[in-house]
Amino acid sequence: MTTSRVFTWDVPASGGFETAWVDCGQGALHARGRAVGTTPEPYWISYELETAEDFVTRRLRVTAETAARTRTLELRYDGRGGWSADGEPLHALTGALDCDLGLSPLTNTMPVLRHALHRAAGEQEFLMAWVSVPGLVVRPSRQTYTHLARLPEGAGRVRYASGSFRSDLEIDAEGFVVHYPQLATRIAAE
């Protein structure tokens, strides 16, 4: 069964907001979103994210517009270990399963759901295809997600860590970010 949801986050880290329209079910999700921010410079982005079985990224298409220019990125994972950006291979991402769109709380969902980290004890380390916003530069990023606590009604608390950065995320029962200290707070869910 597929469920359709709409989420809006206040994103103080970017000085803006993000809204995502998400269809999720049977181990996969499809989302399209829009974000506007003022940090590091005024920008807007639109994106479309598709995952395959087990919430593994298949495609992220992003368009970012600033005063200086408009950029587009087509990031793809072939399901066999190969990543590409606009058709060019990204060998440094071998072993990654997920994309991580900078300043977006949506892309924390895939690893959390894949390992039920909002519900069950555990710690998982990941290599992510991290995409900067608004520059749309793709870089490998080592990240760790650790289950900290179960919360009422199936929600949970999960620690996100990358390098020296750490934040304890509140995740709802469906696996989506409610509060990400230092980044975003959800202000609407339908």
PDB file of C-alpha atoms in Angstrom:
ATOM      1  CA  MET A   1       0.000   0.000   0.000  1.00  0.00           C
ATOM      2  CA  THR A   2       1.339   3.420  -0.962  1.00  0.00           C
ATOM      3  CA  THR A   3       0.684   6.470   1.183  1.00  0.00           C
ATOM      4  CA  SER A   4       0.914  10.053  -0.055  1.00  0.00           C
ATOM      5  CA  ARG A   5       2.127  12.754   2.310  1.00  0.00           C
ATOM      6  CA  VAL A   6       3.084  16.418   2.140  1.00  0.00           C
ATOM      7  CA  PHE A   7       5.680  17.812   4.541  1.00  0.00           C
ATOM      8  CA  THR A   8       6.893  21.364   5.080  1.00  0.00           C
ATOM      9  CA  TRP A   9       9.975  22.219   7.112  1.00  0.00           C
ATOM     10  CA  ASP A  10      11.276  25.529   8.410  1.00  0.00           C
ATOM     11  CA  VAL A  11      14.995  25.316   7.567  1.00  0.00           C
ATOM     12  CA  PRO A  12      16.910  27.890   9.664  1.00  0.00           C
ATOM     13  CA  ALA A  13      20.227  26.464   8.409  1.00  0.00           C
ATOM     14  CA  SER A  14      19.382  27.846   4.947  1.00  0.00           C
ATOM     15  CA  GLY A  15      17.244  30.786   6.079  1.00  0.00           C
ATOM     16  CA  GLY A  16      14.323  29.233   4.206  1.00  0.00           C
ATOM     17  CA  PHE A  17      11.717  26.506   3.837  1.00  0.00           C
ATOM     18  CA  GLU A  18      11.211  23.172   2.078  1.00  0.00           C
ATOM     19  CA  THR A  19       8.059  21.337   1.016  1.00  0.00           C
ATOM     20  CA  ALA A  20       8.087  17.734  -0.197  1.00  0.00           C
ATOM     21  CA  TRP A  21       5.296  15.705  -1.778  1.00  0.00           C
ATOM     22  CA  VAL A  22       6.060  12.062  -0.977  1.00  0.00           C
ATOM     23  CA  ASP A  23       4.590   8.733  -2.105  1.00  0.00           C
ATOM     24  CA  CYS A  24       5.927   5.914   0.055  1.00  0.00           C
ATOM     25  CA  GLY A  25       5.154   2.200   0.162  1.00  0.00           C
ATOM     26  CA  GLN A  26       6.412  -1.318  -0.489  1.00  0.00           C
ATOM     27  CA  GLY A  27      10.010  -0.409   0.353  1.00  0.00           C
ATOM     28  CA  ALA A  28      10.297   2.533  -2.047  1.00  0.00           C
ATOM     29  CA  LEU A  29       9.538   6.215  -2.195  1.00  0.00           C
ATOM     30  CA  HIS A  30       9.071   8.876  -4.803  1.00  0.00           C
ATOM     31  CA  ALA A  31       9.278  12.534  -3.827  1.00  0.00           C
ATOM     32  CA  ARG A  32       9.289  15.887  -5.445  1.00  0.00           C
ATOM     33  CA  GLY A  33      10.122  19.007  -3.538  1.00  0.00           C
ATOM     34  CA  ARG A  34      10.792  22.707  -3.591  1.00  0.00           C
ATOM     35  CA  ALA A  35      13.049  24.711  -1.303  1.00  0.00           C
ATOM     36  CA  VAL A  36      13.996  28.340  -0.986  1.00  0.00           C
ATOM     37  CA  GLY A  37      16.881  29.673   1.052  1.00  0.00           C
ATOM     38  CA  THR A  38      19.067  32.698   1.635  1.00  0.00           C
ATOM     39  CA  THR A  39      22.238  30.969   2.919  1.00  0.00           C
ATOM     40  CA  PRO A  40      24.896  30.662   1.560  1.00  0.00           C
ATOM     41  CA  GLU A  41      23.223  32.914  -1.048  1.00  0.00           C
ATOM     42  CA  PRO A  42      19.600  33.418  -2.126  1.00  0.00           C
ATOM     43  CA  TYR A  43      18.426  30.364  -4.101  1.00  0.00           C
ATOM     44  CA  TRP A  44      15.524  28.132  -4.940  1.00  0.00           C
ATOM     45  CA  ILE A  45      15.687  24.470  -5.804  1.00  0.00           C
ATOM     46  CA  SER A  46      13.315  21.897  -7.158  1.00  0.00           C
ATOM     47  CA  TYR A  47      14.023  18.185  -7.006  1.00  0.00           C
ATOM     48  CA  GLU A  48      12.654  14.773  -7.812  1.00  0.00           C
ATOM     49  CA  LEU A  49      13.861  11.714  -5.918  1.00  0.00           C
ATOM     50  CA  GLU A  50      13.176   8.083  -6.817  1.00  0.00           C
ATOM     51  CA  THR A  51      14.225   5.054  -4.819  1.00  0.00           C
ATOM     52  CA  ALA A  52      14.037   1.378  -5.640  1.00  0.00           C
ATOM     53  CA  GLU A  53      13.483  -1.585  -3.360  1.00  0.00           C
ATOM     54  CA  ASP A  54      14.696  -1.161   0.228  1.00  0.00           C
ATOM     55  CA  PHE A  55      14.712   2.648  -0.182  1.00  0.00           C
ATOM     56  CA  VAL A  56      17.936   2.625  -2.232  1.00  0.00           C
ATOM     57  CA  THR A  57      18.350   5.771  -4.338  1.00  0.00           C
ATOM     58  CA  ARG A  58      17.892   5.321  -8.072  1.00  0.00           C
ATOM     59  CA  ARG A  59      17.718   8.938  -9.244  1.00  0.00           C
ATOM     60  CA  LEU A  60      17.895  12.465  -7.896  1.00  0.00           C
ATOM     61  CA  ARG A  61      17.246  15.296 -10.307  1.00  0.00           C
ATOM     62  CA  VAL A  62      17.828  18.785  -8.909  1.00  0.00           C
ATOM     63  CA  THR A  63      17.586  22.253 -10.406  1.00  0.00           C
ATOM     64  CA  ALA A  64      19.059  25.171  -8.446  1.00  0.00           C
ATOM     65  CA  GLU A  65      18.656  28.809  -9.372  1.00  0.00           C
ATOM     66  CA  THR A  66      20.664  31.722  -7.978  1.00  0.00           C
ATOM     67  CA  ALA A  67      21.096  35.291  -9.205  1.00  0.00           C
ATOM     68  CA  ALA A  68      24.179  34.203 -11.153  1.00  0.00           C
ATOM     69  CA  ARG A  69      22.863  31.103 -12.903  1.00  0.00           C
ATOM     70  CA  THR A  70      20.680  28.014 -13.081  1.00  0.00           C
ATOM     71  CA  ARG A  71      22.257  24.571 -12.568  1.00  0.00           C
ATOM     72  CA  THR A  72      20.773  21.111 -13.088  1.00  0.00           C
ATOM     73  CA  LEU A  73      22.073  17.808 -11.754  1.00  0.00           C
ATOM     74  CA  GLU A  74      20.991  14.302 -12.739  1.00  0.00           C
ATOM     75  CA  LEU A  75      22.430  11.904 -10.140  1.00  0.00           C
ATOM     76  CA  ARG A  76      21.877   8.195 -10.810  1.00  0.00           C
ATOM     77  CA  TYR A  77      22.671   4.908  -9.101  1.00  0.00           C
ATOM     78  CA  ASP A  78      22.567   1.820 -11.310  1.00  0.00           C
ATOM     79  CA  GLY A  79      21.771  -0.644  -8.491  1.00  0.00           C
ATOM     80  CA  ARG A  80      25.074  -2.481  -9.002  1.00  0.00           C
ATOM     81  CA  GLY A  81      27.456  -0.038  -7.305  1.00  0.00           C
ATOM     82  CA  GLY A  82      27.831   2.561 -10.072  1.00  0.00           C
ATOM     83  CA  TRP A  83      26.955   6.227  -9.638  1.00  0.00           C
ATOM     84  CA  SER A  84      26.946   8.964 -12.254  1.00  0.00           C
ATOM     85  CA  ALA A  85      26.341  12.698 -12.319  1.00  0.00           C
ATOM     86  CA  ASP A  86      25.049  14.025 -15.628  1.00  0.00           C
ATOM     87  CA  GLY A  87      26.265  10.804 -17.244  1.00  0.00           C
ATOM     88  CA  GLU A  88      29.821  11.001 -15.850  1.00  0.00           C
ATOM     89  CA  PRO A  89      30.912   8.118 -13.555  1.00  0.00           C
ATOM     90  CA  LEU A  90      31.531   8.916  -9.880  1.00  0.00           C
ATOM     91  CA  HIS A  91      33.969   6.191  -8.771  1.00  0.00           C
ATOM     92  CA  ALA A  92      34.446   7.703  -5.291  1.00  0.00           C
ATOM     93  CA  LEU A  93      30.843   6.704  -4.476  1.00  0.00           C
ATOM     94  CA  THR A  94      31.296   2.952  -4.964  1.00  0.00           C
ATOM     95  CA  GLY A  95      29.463   1.312  -2.068  1.00  0.00           C
ATOM     96  CA  ALA A  96      27.002   4.177  -1.486  1.00  0.00           C
ATOM     97  CA  LEU A  97      23.267   3.415  -1.560  1.00  0.00           C
ATOM     98  CA  ASP A  98      21.818   6.836  -0.799  1.00  0.00           C
ATOM     99  CA  CYS A  99      21.938  10.435  -1.886  1.00  0.00           C
ATOM    100  CA  ASP A 100      21.936  13.219   0.694  1.00  0.00           C
ATOM    101  CA  LEU A 101      20.661  16.538  -0.617  1.00  0.00           C
ATOM    102  CA  GLY A 102      22.295  19.304   1.421  1.00  0.00           C
ATOM    103  CA  LEU A 103      20.037  21.343   3.720  1.00  0.00           C
ATOM    104  CA  SER A 104      17.147  18.898   3.105  1.00  0.00           C
ATOM    105  CA  PRO A 105      15.674  16.821   5.961  1.00  0.00           C
ATOM    106  CA  LEU A 106      13.892  14.525   3.482  1.00  0.00           C
ATOM    107  CA  THR A 107      16.943  12.507   2.429  1.00  0.00           C
ATOM    108  CA  ASN A 108      17.591  11.314   6.006  1.00  0.00           C
ATOM    109  CA  THR A 109      14.532   9.108   5.549  1.00  0.00           C
ATOM    110  CA  MET A 110      16.026   6.366   3.352  1.00  0.00           C
ATOM    111  CA  PRO A 111      18.711   4.981   5.717  1.00  0.00           C
ATOM    112  CA  VAL A 112      16.379   5.330   8.717  1.00  0.00           C
ATOM    113  CA  LEU A 113      13.627   3.304   7.026  1.00  0.00           C
ATOM    114  CA  ARG A 114      15.971   0.703   5.533  1.00  0.00           C
ATOM    115  CA  HIS A 115      17.311  -0.196   8.984  1.00  0.00           C
ATOM    116  CA  ALA A 116      14.241   0.785  11.111  1.00  0.00           C
ATOM    117  CA  LEU A 117      16.570   2.974  13.181  1.00  0.00           C
ATOM    118  CA  HIS A 118      13.676   5.018  14.572  1.00  0.00           C
ATOM    119  CA  ARG A 119      12.248   1.832  16.146  1.00  0.00           C
ATOM    120  CA  ALA A 120      15.071  -0.576  16.958  1.00  0.00           C
ATOM    121  CA  ALA A 121      18.498  -0.470  18.555  1.00  0.00           C
ATOM    122  CA  GLY A 122      21.435  -0.313  16.225  1.00  0.00           C
ATOM    123  CA  GLU A 123      24.084   1.786  14.575  1.00  0.00           C
ATOM    124  CA  GLN A 124      24.800   1.908  10.861  1.00  0.00           C
ATOM    125  CA  GLU A 125      27.606   3.563   8.926  1.00  0.00           C
ATOM    126  CA  PHE A 126      26.999   4.766   5.388  1.00  0.00           C
ATOM    127  CA  LEU A 127      28.777   6.267   2.445  1.00  0.00           C
ATOM    128  CA  MET A 128      26.441   8.855   0.937  1.00  0.00           C
ATOM    129  CA  ALA A 129      26.367  10.779  -2.333  1.00  0.00           C
ATOM    130  CA  TRP A 130      26.179  14.227  -0.741  1.00  0.00           C
ATOM    131  CA  VAL A 131      24.934  17.078  -2.966  1.00  0.00           C
ATOM    132  CA  SER A 132      25.753  20.680  -2.017  1.00  0.00           C
ATOM    133  CA  VAL A 133      23.058  23.339  -2.236  1.00  0.00           C
ATOM    134  CA  PRO A 134      22.934  25.553  -4.233  1.00  0.00           C
ATOM    135  CA  GLY A 135      26.173  24.519  -6.015  1.00  0.00           C
ATOM    136  CA  LEU A 136      25.018  20.925  -6.782  1.00  0.00           C
ATOM    137  CA  VAL A 137      28.533  19.536  -6.313  1.00  0.00           C
ATOM    138  CA  VAL A 138      28.510  15.790  -5.489  1.00  0.00           C
ATOM    139  CA  ARG A 139      30.962  14.463  -2.913  1.00  0.00           C
ATOM    140  CA  PRO A 140      31.295  11.253  -0.892  1.00  0.00           C
ATOM    141  CA  SER A 141      30.222  11.687   2.730  1.00  0.00           C
ATOM    142  CA  ARG A 142      30.705   9.172   5.557  1.00  0.00           C
ATOM    143  CA  GLN A 143      27.737   9.248   7.921  1.00  0.00           C
ATOM    144  CA  THR A 144      26.629   7.294  10.976  1.00  0.00           C
ATOM    145  CA  TYR A 145      23.061   6.851  12.189  1.00  0.00           C
ATOM    146  CA  THR A 146      22.481   5.512  15.730  1.00  0.00           C
ATOM    147  CA  HIS A 147      19.157   4.620  17.358  1.00  0.00           C
ATOM    148  CA  LEU A 148      18.914   6.499  20.674  1.00  0.00           C
ATOM    149  CA  ALA A 149      15.349   6.000  21.900  1.00  0.00           C
ATOM    150  CA  ARG A 150      11.839   4.933  21.057  1.00  0.00           C
ATOM    151  CA  LEU A 151       9.294   7.705  21.479  1.00  0.00           C
ATOM    152  CA  PRO A 152       5.506   7.467  21.886  1.00  0.00           C
ATOM    153  CA  GLU A 153       3.363   6.302  18.959  1.00  0.00           C
ATOM    154  CA  GLY A 154       6.202   4.574  17.056  1.00  0.00           C
ATOM    155  CA  ALA A 155       8.417   7.628  16.704  1.00  0.00           C
ATOM    156  CA  GLY A 156      12.099   7.607  17.619  1.00  0.00           C
ATOM    157  CA  ARG A 157      15.257   9.565  18.222  1.00  0.00           C
ATOM    158  CA  VAL A 158      18.257   8.900  15.976  1.00  0.00           C
ATOM    159  CA  ARG A 159      21.721  10.438  16.187  1.00  0.00           C
ATOM    160  CA  TYR A 160      23.174  11.615  12.891  1.00  0.00           C
ATOM    161  CA  ALA A 161      26.950  12.080  12.748  1.00  0.00           C
ATOM    162  CA  SER A 162      29.328  13.090   9.972  1.00  0.00           C
ATOM    163  CA  GLY A 163      32.879  14.120  10.794  1.00  0.00           C
ATOM    164  CA  SER A 164      32.703  16.285  13.928  1.00  0.00           C
ATOM    165  CA  PHE A 165      29.035  17.240  13.344  1.00  0.00           C
ATOM    166  CA  ARG A 166      26.364  15.497  15.437  1.00  0.00           C
ATOM    167  CA  SER A 167      22.633  16.061  15.809  1.00  0.00           C
ATOM    168  CA  ASP A 168      19.875  14.038  17.502  1.00  0.00           C
ATOM    169  CA  LEU A 169      16.949  13.827  15.098  1.00  0.00           C
ATOM    170  CA  GLU A 170      13.337  13.271  16.102  1.00  0.00           C
ATOM    171  CA  ILE A 171      11.786  10.897  13.549  1.00  0.00           C
ATOM    172  CA  ASP A 172       8.045  10.174  13.236  1.00  0.00           C
ATOM    173  CA  ALA A 173       6.557   6.670  13.074  1.00  0.00           C
ATOM    174  CA  GLU A 174       6.715   6.728   9.251  1.00  0.00           C
ATOM    175  CA  GLY A 175      10.474   7.492   9.228  1.00  0.00           C
ATOM    176  CA  PHE A 176      10.382  11.218   8.352  1.00  0.00           C
ATOM    177  CA  VAL A 177      12.206  14.013  10.185  1.00  0.00           C
ATOM    178  CA  VAL A 178      10.142  16.045  12.646  1.00  0.00           C
ATOM    179  CA  HIS A 179      13.016  17.962  14.225  1.00  0.00           C
ATOM    180  CA  TYR A 180      16.661  18.116  13.148  1.00  0.00           C
ATOM    181  CA  PRO A 181      18.456  20.456  15.557  1.00  0.00           C
ATOM    182  CA  GLN A 182      20.701  22.944  13.759  1.00  0.00           C
ATOM    183  CA  LEU A 183      18.964  22.247  10.435  1.00  0.00           C
ATOM    184  CA  ALA A 184      15.154  22.031  10.277  1.00  0.00           C
ATOM    185  CA  THR A 185      11.830  21.665  12.082  1.00  0.00           C
ATOM    186  CA  ARG A 186       8.701  20.302  10.452  1.00  0.00           C
ATOM    187  CA  ILE A 187       5.890  22.863  10.535  1.00  0.00           C
ATOM    188  CA  ALA A 188       3.220  20.975   8.579  1.00  0.00           C
ATOM    189  CA  ALA A 189       2.356  17.388   7.631  1.00  0.00           C
ATOM    190  CA  GLU A 190      -0.668  16.221   5.652  1.00  0.00           C
TER     191      GLU A 190
END
